[in-house]
Coordinates of C-alpha atoms in Angstrom, one line a residue:
M1 CA 17.0 0.6 -14.9
T2 CA 18.4 4.1 -14.4
M3 CA 16.3 7.2 -15.2
K4 CA 18.7 8.1 -18.0
R5 CA 18.3 4.7 -19.7
L6 CA 14.5 4.8 -19.2
V7 CA 14.3 8.2 -20.9
L8 CA 16.5 6.9 -23.8
L9 CA 14.3 3.8 -24.1
L10 CA 11.1 5.8 -24.2
T11 CA 12.6 8.1 -26.8
L12 CA 13.6 5.2 -29.0
L13 CA 10.1 3.6 -28.6
A14 CA 8.4 6.9 -29.6
G15 CA 10.6 7.2 -32.7
S16 CA 10.1 3.7 -33.9
F17 CA 6.4 3.7 -33.2
T18 CA 5.8 7.0 -34.9
A19 CA 7.2 5.6 -38.1
F20 CA 5.0 2.5 -37.7
A21 CA 1.8 4.4 -36.9
Q22 CA 2.1 6.9 -39.7
G23 CA 1.6 10.0 -37.7
Y24 CA 0.4 8.9 -34.3
T25 CA 2.9 10.2 -31.7
P26 CA 2.3 8.7 -28.2
T27 CA 2.9 11.0 -25.3
R28 CA 5.7 10.4 -22.8
E29 CA 3.0 9.4 -20.3
N30 CA 1.6 6.9 -22.7
L31 CA 5.0 5.4 -23.3
Q32 CA 5.5 5.1 -19.5
R33 CA 2.2 3.3 -19.3
R34 CA 3.3 0.9 -22.0
A35 CA 6.5 0.0 -20.1
E36 CA 4.4 -0.5 -16.9
F37 CA 1.9 -2.6 -18.8
E38 CA 4.6 -4.9 -20.3
G39 CA 6.0 -5.4 -16.8
F40 CA 2.6 -6.6 -15.5
R41 CA 2.7 -9.9 -17.5
F42 CA -0.6 -11.2 -15.9
G43 CA -4.1 -9.7 -15.7
I44 CA -7.7 -10.9 -15.3
F45 CA -10.5 -10.5 -17.8
I46 CA -14.0 -10.2 -16.4
H47 CA -16.9 -11.0 -18.8
W48 CA -20.1 -10.2 -16.9
G49 CA -23.5 -8.8 -17.8
I50 CA -27.2 -9.7 -17.9
Y51 CA -26.3 -12.7 -20.2
S52 CA -25.0 -14.4 -17.0
T53 CA -28.7 -14.7 -16.0
F54 CA -29.3 -17.1 -18.8
A55 CA -26.1 -19.0 -17.9
Q56 CA -25.5 -19.8 -21.6
G57 CA -22.5 -17.6 -22.3
E58 CA -22.0 -14.0 -23.5
W59 CA -23.3 -14.5 -27.1
Y60 CA -26.8 -15.8 -26.1
L61 CA -28.7 -12.9 -27.8
N62 CA -27.1 -14.0 -31.1
Y63 CA -28.6 -17.4 -31.0
G64 CA -32.2 -16.7 -32.1
I65 CA -33.8 -15.0 -29.1
T66 CA -35.4 -11.6 -29.8
H67 CA -34.0 -8.4 -28.2
D68 CA -37.4 -7.8 -26.5
E69 CA -37.3 -11.2 -24.7
Y70 CA -33.6 -10.9 -24.0
S71 CA -33.9 -7.5 -22.4
K72 CA -36.4 -8.9 -19.8
A73 CA -33.3 -10.5 -18.1
A74 CA -32.4 -7.1 -16.8
D75 CA -35.4 -7.0 -14.6
A76 CA -34.3 -10.3 -13.0
F77 CA -30.6 -9.4 -12.7
Y78 CA -29.9 -9.1 -9.0
P79 CA -26.3 -10.1 -8.1
H80 CA -26.8 -9.8 -4.4
R81 CA -23.5 -11.5 -3.6
F82 CA -21.4 -9.1 -5.7
D83 CA -18.6 -7.7 -3.5
A84 CA -16.0 -5.7 -5.5
R85 CA -13.5 -5.8 -2.7
E86 CA -13.7 -9.5 -2.5
W87 CA -13.2 -9.8 -6.2
V88 CA -10.2 -7.5 -6.3
K89 CA -8.5 -9.1 -3.3
A90 CA -8.8 -12.6 -4.8
I91 CA -7.5 -11.3 -8.1
K92 CA -4.6 -9.4 -6.4
N93 CA -3.7 -12.5 -4.4
S94 CA -3.4 -14.4 -7.6
G95 CA -0.5 -12.1 -8.6
A96 CA -2.5 -10.4 -11.4
K97 CA -1.6 -6.7 -11.8
Y98 CA -4.7 -5.5 -13.7
I99 CA -8.3 -6.2 -14.4
T100 CA -10.1 -5.7 -17.7
F101 CA -13.8 -5.4 -17.1
T102 CA -16.6 -5.6 -19.7
T103 CA -18.5 -2.3 -19.4
R104 CA -20.7 -3.1 -22.5
H105 CA -20.8 -6.3 -24.5
H106 CA -22.4 -6.9 -27.9
D107 CA -25.9 -7.1 -26.3
G108 CA -25.6 -3.3 -25.7
F109 CA -26.3 -3.5 -21.9
S110 CA -24.2 -1.0 -20.0
M111 CA -22.7 -2.2 -16.7
W112 CA -22.4 1.4 -15.4
D113 CA -24.8 4.3 -14.8
T114 CA -24.6 5.8 -18.3
A115 CA -26.7 8.8 -19.1
E116 CA -26.9 7.6 -22.7
S117 CA -29.4 4.8 -22.2
D118 CA -31.7 3.5 -19.5
Y119 CA -30.6 0.0 -20.6
N120 CA -28.0 -0.2 -17.8
I121 CA -27.4 -1.9 -14.5
V122 CA -28.6 1.1 -12.4
K123 CA -31.8 2.0 -14.2
A124 CA -32.9 -1.3 -15.7
T125 CA -32.3 -3.8 -12.8
P126 CA -33.6 -4.2 -9.3
F127 CA -30.0 -4.3 -8.1
G128 CA -29.6 -0.6 -8.9
R129 CA -25.9 -0.3 -8.1
D130 CA -23.1 1.0 -10.3
V131 CA -20.8 -2.1 -10.2
L132 CA -18.1 -0.3 -12.2
K133 CA -17.9 2.5 -9.7
E134 CA -17.5 -0.1 -6.9
L135 CA -14.9 -2.0 -8.8
A136 CA -12.9 1.1 -9.7
Q137 CA -12.9 2.1 -6.0
A138 CA -11.7 -1.4 -4.9
C139 CA -9.0 -1.4 -7.6
R140 CA -7.7 2.0 -6.3
E141 CA -7.6 0.7 -2.8
E142 CA -5.7 -2.4 -3.7
G143 CA -3.3 -0.9 -6.2
I144 CA -4.7 -2.8 -9.2
R145 CA -4.9 -1.1 -12.6
L146 CA -8.3 -1.1 -14.1
H147 CA -8.8 -1.5 -17.9
L148 CA -12.2 -1.2 -19.6
Y149 CA -13.6 -3.5 -22.4
Y150 CA -16.1 -1.8 -24.7
S151 CA -17.9 -3.4 -27.6
I152 CA -18.2 -1.2 -30.7
L153 CA -20.9 -3.4 -32.2
D154 CA -24.4 -3.6 -30.8
W155 CA -27.1 -6.2 -31.3
M156 CA -29.8 -4.0 -29.8
R157 CA -29.6 -0.5 -31.2
E158 CA -31.4 0.3 -34.4
D159 CA -28.8 2.9 -35.6
Y160 CA -25.9 0.3 -35.6
P161 CA -25.2 -0.7 -39.2
L162 CA -25.9 -4.4 -39.4
G163 CA -22.8 -6.6 -39.7
R164 CA -22.4 -10.4 -39.9
T165 CA -23.7 -11.1 -36.3
G166 CA -26.9 -10.2 -34.4
K167 CA -29.1 -10.6 -37.5
E168 CA -32.0 -12.5 -35.7
T169 CA -32.7 -10.2 -32.8
G170 CA -35.9 -8.7 -34.2
R171 CA -34.9 -5.1 -34.1
I172 CA -36.1 -2.5 -36.7
L173 CA -33.0 -1.4 -38.6
K174 CA -32.4 2.3 -39.1
P175 CA -28.7 2.4 -39.6
D176 CA -27.1 5.7 -38.9
Y177 CA -23.4 5.4 -38.1
D178 CA -22.9 9.1 -37.5
N179 CA -25.5 8.9 -34.7
Y180 CA -24.1 5.6 -33.3
F181 CA -20.5 6.9 -33.5
A182 CA -21.5 10.0 -31.5
F183 CA -23.3 7.8 -28.9
M184 CA -20.1 5.7 -28.5
K185 CA -18.0 8.8 -28.0
R186 CA -20.3 10.1 -25.3
Q187 CA -20.2 6.7 -23.5
V188 CA -16.5 6.4 -23.7
A189 CA -16.2 10.0 -22.3
E190 CA -18.2 8.9 -19.3
L191 CA -16.0 5.9 -18.8
L192 CA -12.7 7.7 -19.1
T193 CA -13.6 10.8 -17.0
G194 CA -16.0 9.5 -14.4
Y195 CA -14.3 6.5 -12.8
G196 CA -10.8 7.6 -11.8
P197 CA -7.6 6.4 -13.4
I198 CA -8.2 4.0 -16.3
G199 CA -5.2 2.1 -17.7
A200 CA -6.5 0.9 -21.1
L201 CA -9.5 0.8 -23.4
W202 CA -10.0 -2.7 -24.8
L203 CA -12.2 -2.5 -27.9
D204 CA -14.1 -5.4 -29.5
G205 CA -16.4 -6.0 -32.5
Y206 CA -14.4 -4.5 -35.3
W207 CA -14.5 -7.9 -37.0
D208 CA -18.3 -7.7 -37.4
H209 CA -17.9 -5.9 -40.7
D210 CA -14.9 -7.9 -42.0
S211 CA -17.2 -9.6 -44.6
D212 CA -18.7 -6.4 -46.1
E213 CA -18.5 -6.1 -49.9
V214 CA -17.6 -2.4 -49.5
P215 CA -15.1 -1.9 -46.6
F216 CA -16.8 -0.4 -43.6
D217 CA -15.3 2.8 -42.2
W218 CA -15.4 2.5 -38.4
R219 CA -13.6 5.9 -38.2
M220 CA -11.2 4.4 -35.7
S221 CA -8.5 7.0 -36.1
E222 CA -11.0 9.7 -35.1
F223 CA -12.2 7.5 -32.2
Y224 CA -8.7 6.9 -31.0
D225 CA -7.8 10.6 -31.2
Y226 CA -10.9 11.4 -29.1
A227 CA -10.1 8.9 -26.4
H228 CA -6.5 10.0 -26.3
S229 CA -7.6 13.7 -26.0
L230 CA -9.5 12.7 -22.9
R231 CA -6.6 10.7 -21.4
P232 CA -3.3 11.1 -23.3
E233 CA -1.7 8.3 -21.2
L234 CA -4.5 5.9 -22.1
L235 CA -3.5 2.6 -23.8
I236 CA -5.9 1.6 -26.6
G237 CA -6.1 -1.9 -28.0
N238 CA -8.5 -3.4 -30.5
N239 CA -9.5 -7.0 -30.9
H240 CA -9.8 -6.8 -34.6
H241 CA -7.6 -9.8 -35.5
I242 CA -5.5 -7.7 -37.9
T243 CA -2.2 -5.9 -37.8
P244 CA -2.4 -2.9 -35.5
I245 CA -3.5 0.4 -37.0
A246 CA -2.6 4.0 -36.2
G247 CA -3.6 5.1 -32.7
E248 CA -3.3 1.7 -31.0
D249 CA -0.9 1.3 -28.1
F250 CA -0.9 -2.5 -27.6
Q251 CA -1.6 -5.6 -29.7
M252 CA -3.9 -8.3 -28.6
F253 CA -4.2 -12.0 -29.6
E254 CA -7.4 -13.9 -28.9
R255 CA -7.0 -17.5 -27.6
D256 CA -3.4 -17.8 -29.0
L257 CA 0.1 -16.7 -28.1
P258 CA 1.8 -14.4 -30.6
G259 CA 3.0 -16.4 -33.6
E260 CA 0.4 -19.2 -33.1
N261 CA -3.0 -19.5 -34.7
K262 CA -4.6 -22.6 -33.4
A263 CA -8.0 -20.9 -32.8
G264 CA -7.9 -19.2 -36.3
L265 CA -8.1 -15.6 -34.9
S266 CA -4.4 -14.7 -34.6
G267 CA -2.7 -14.9 -38.0
Q268 CA -1.7 -11.3 -38.0
E269 CA 1.9 -10.1 -37.9
I270 CA 3.5 -9.4 -34.5
S271 CA 4.2 -5.7 -34.0
R272 CA 6.6 -3.9 -31.8
L273 CA 3.8 -2.8 -29.5
P274 CA 3.3 -4.4 -26.1
L275 CA 1.6 -7.7 -26.5
E276 CA -1.3 -9.4 -24.8
M277 CA -3.0 -12.7 -25.2
C278 CA -6.5 -13.3 -23.8
Q279 CA -7.7 -16.8 -22.9
T280 CA -10.5 -18.4 -21.0
M281 CA -10.1 -20.5 -17.8
N282 CA -12.7 -22.9 -19.2
G283 CA -14.4 -22.7 -22.6
M284 CA -16.6 -19.6 -22.5
W285 CA -16.0 -16.0 -21.8
G286 CA -19.3 -15.4 -20.1
Y287 CA -20.8 -17.7 -17.4
K288 CA -22.2 -21.0 -18.8
V289 CA -23.6 -23.3 -16.2
S290 CA -22.6 -26.5 -18.1
D291 CA -19.0 -25.3 -18.9
T292 CA -17.1 -26.9 -16.0
N293 CA -14.1 -28.0 -18.2
Y294 CA -11.6 -25.7 -16.5
K295 CA -7.9 -25.8 -17.4
S296 CA -5.8 -27.0 -14.5
S297 CA -3.7 -24.7 -12.4
D298 CA -0.5 -26.1 -13.9
Q299 CA -1.8 -25.5 -17.4
L300 CA -2.6 -21.9 -16.6
I301 CA 0.8 -21.3 -14.9
E302 CA 2.5 -22.8 -17.9
L303 CA 0.5 -20.4 -20.1
I304 CA 1.6 -17.4 -18.1
V305 CA 5.2 -18.5 -18.4
R306 CA 5.0 -19.2 -22.1
A307 CA 3.4 -15.8 -22.7
A308 CA 6.2 -14.1 -20.8
G309 CA 8.7 -16.1 -22.9
K310 CA 7.2 -14.4 -26.0
G311 CA 7.3 -11.0 -24.4
C312 CA 3.5 -11.1 -23.9
N313 CA 1.0 -10.6 -21.1
L314 CA -1.7 -13.2 -20.3
L315 CA -5.2 -11.8 -19.8
L316 CA -7.0 -14.7 -18.2
N317 CA -10.8 -14.7 -18.2
I318 CA -13.4 -15.4 -15.5
G319 CA -17.1 -15.3 -16.1
P320 CA -18.9 -14.4 -12.8
Q321 CA -22.1 -16.1 -11.8
P322 CA -25.4 -14.2 -12.0
N323 CA -25.5 -13.9 -8.2
G324 CA -22.2 -11.8 -8.4
E325 CA -19.8 -14.4 -7.2
L326 CA -16.7 -15.6 -9.0
P327 CA -17.1 -19.4 -9.6
A328 CA -15.4 -21.6 -7.0
D329 CA -13.3 -23.4 -9.7
A330 CA -11.9 -20.0 -10.8
L331 CA -11.1 -19.0 -7.2
D332 CA -9.3 -22.2 -6.6
R333 CA -7.1 -21.6 -9.7
L334 CA -6.5 -18.0 -8.7
Q335 CA -5.2 -19.2 -5.3
D336 CA -2.9 -21.8 -6.9
I337 CA -1.5 -19.3 -9.4
G338 CA -0.9 -16.8 -6.5
K339 CA 1.1 -19.3 -4.5
W340 CA 3.3 -20.0 -7.5
M341 CA 3.7 -16.3 -8.4
D342 CA 4.7 -15.5 -4.8
M343 CA 7.6 -17.9 -5.1
Y344 CA 8.6 -17.5 -8.7
G345 CA 7.1 -14.2 -9.9
E346 CA 10.5 -12.5 -10.3
S347 CA 11.1 -14.7 -13.4
V348 CA 7.9 -13.3 -15.0
Y349 CA 7.2 -9.8 -13.7
G350 CA 9.2 -7.0 -15.5
T351 CA 10.8 -9.5 -17.9
H352 CA 11.2 -9.5 -21.6
R353 CA 11.5 -12.2 -24.2
G354 CA 14.5 -14.3 -23.2
P355 CA 17.8 -15.0 -24.8
V356 CA 16.7 -18.5 -25.9
D357 CA 13.8 -19.0 -28.2
E358 CA 11.0 -21.4 -27.2
S359 CA 12.1 -25.0 -27.6
E360 CA 10.9 -28.5 -26.7
W361 CA 12.1 -28.1 -23.1
G362 CA 10.5 -24.7 -22.5
V363 CA 11.1 -20.9 -22.8
S364 CA 13.3 -18.2 -21.4
T365 CA 12.7 -14.7 -19.9
Q366 CA 15.2 -11.9 -19.0
K367 CA 15.6 -8.6 -17.4
E368 CA 18.7 -6.5 -16.7
G369 CA 21.6 -8.7 -15.7
V370 CA 19.5 -11.8 -15.3
A371 CA 18.1 -14.6 -17.5
Y372 CA 15.6 -17.3 -16.5
L373 CA 15.3 -20.7 -18.2
H374 CA 11.8 -22.1 -17.7
V375 CA 12.1 -25.8 -18.1
L376 CA 8.4 -26.9 -18.7
D377 CA 9.1 -30.4 -20.0
R378 CA 9.2 -32.5 -16.9
N379 CA 11.3 -35.2 -18.6
T380 CA 14.1 -32.9 -19.5
N381 CA 17.2 -33.6 -17.3
S382 CA 19.6 -31.1 -18.9
V383 CA 19.6 -28.0 -20.9
V384 CA 22.3 -26.8 -23.4
I385 CA 22.3 -23.1 -24.4
S386 CA 24.7 -20.7 -26.0
L387 CA 26.0 -17.7 -24.0
D388 CA 28.1 -14.8 -25.2
R389 CA 30.1 -14.6 -22.0
K390 CA 30.7 -16.5 -18.8
P391 CA 27.8 -16.3 -16.3
K392 CA 28.4 -15.0 -12.8
T393 CA 26.1 -17.6 -11.2
V394 CA 23.8 -20.4 -12.3
T395 CA 21.3 -21.5 -9.7
L396 CA 17.9 -23.0 -9.4
L397 CA 15.3 -20.4 -8.5
Q398 CA 13.7 -22.9 -6.2
G399 CA 15.4 -22.1 -2.9
E400 CA 18.2 -20.3 -4.8
C401 CA 20.4 -23.4 -4.4
S402 CA 23.4 -23.8 -6.7
W403 CA 23.2 -26.6 -9.2
R404 CA 25.7 -28.4 -11.4
Y405 CA 26.6 -26.7 -14.7
D406 CA 29.4 -26.9 -17.2
R407 CA 30.6 -24.2 -19.6
K408 CA 32.8 -25.0 -22.6
S409 CA 33.6 -22.2 -25.0
K410 CA 30.3 -20.3 -25.3
T411 CA 28.1 -23.3 -24.5
L412 CA 26.4 -23.7 -21.1
T413 CA 25.1 -27.1 -20.0
V414 CA 22.9 -27.2 -17.0
T415 CA 22.1 -30.5 -15.3
L416 CA 18.7 -30.5 -13.6
P417 CA 17.4 -32.4 -10.6
D418 CA 14.3 -34.5 -10.8
H419 CA 11.4 -32.0 -11.5
S420 CA 8.7 -34.4 -12.6
E421 CA 6.3 -33.0 -9.9
S422 CA 7.0 -29.4 -10.8
V423 CA 5.2 -27.4 -13.4
D424 CA 8.3 -25.3 -14.1
C425 CA 11.9 -25.9 -13.1
I426 CA 13.5 -22.4 -13.3
V427 CA 17.3 -21.9 -13.8
K428 CA 18.5 -18.4 -12.9
I429 CA 21.5 -17.1 -14.7
T430 CA 23.2 -13.9 -13.6
R431 CA 25.5 -12.2 -16.1

């Protein structure tokens, strides 16, 4: 894309989004980051905290244990095998372009050396290292964009106004949202100014007050304005399961692709913002020792492709072990995905929703001058699509070999070879 066309595109995006967001005007740098983000198409989510010590998932504190007993896990948290460079190299080799790391989950434990609370990985654990600092450095060295997850609900703090979760943690409630809000702002300031370039702020927990009789005012607009004042280029997303609100820069969908709602969390309308779907490799977000039901590499590759076909990124989750290692099953799948992306990544990276809607045979993606048909159904032996003009070439991306096709009027029929052993037979059409 030429610079002139890029400038025009960014201008149009700014205009359309300003109308949508009712006053929020993203900066030019922010719009550039959005375009970059959309081109990534694949990232890795990391859910890691002291909950991994219990090996029962990231919501363990919500299941009847008291906050006093739960917090003792910090004194036993010693991830001696944690190596940020090894993590980032494995993730980079998978073809992922960014990492979203959980800096603070609902249990309130901070995975960086925050000045706002001693309940953090440096001050409360024998490990005593700032893992976020090490991860940020490794990401810079490897050219991987770092995004930060931050929970806006807290099952530990007394000043957090109680929502529909975390009711049995045994804390004394002294709700004071003004105080809690100021605490969050100070923590976010640490994250956005103390760890180098940060691509996005990924917020979670808004849904904790979705059952309140009187609607709860999270003061998100103020929060977004503050974060953008610190980093105008920052992308902000909120996992609130509703239509995006003013100040947000991308829209996320939990466990479902845009337009689907099998998990019951993604019934909201699809906006014009960049899109991202988050999904687990197995069943849980945080490490659970009994959760070995991992999706196959083929299933995960197909999910990446289907997401791209909807103009959406896939944020694929891994729950590291309490010793600091990524699970072997997760590493195996990262390796398999990386091999596929090395060969066929051009049909995913930098693409947009394709010229053909998702159908029984698969999906399509496209970028300037090129369209890709991703035939995911292994029993499909031909594909018929409509084209507005005669293509220059029609080839199989596998080996760039020409293949048989027929064009009559504005209909293109592509006859496929046997691809019963392939997760995705990709037809490349140049126009």
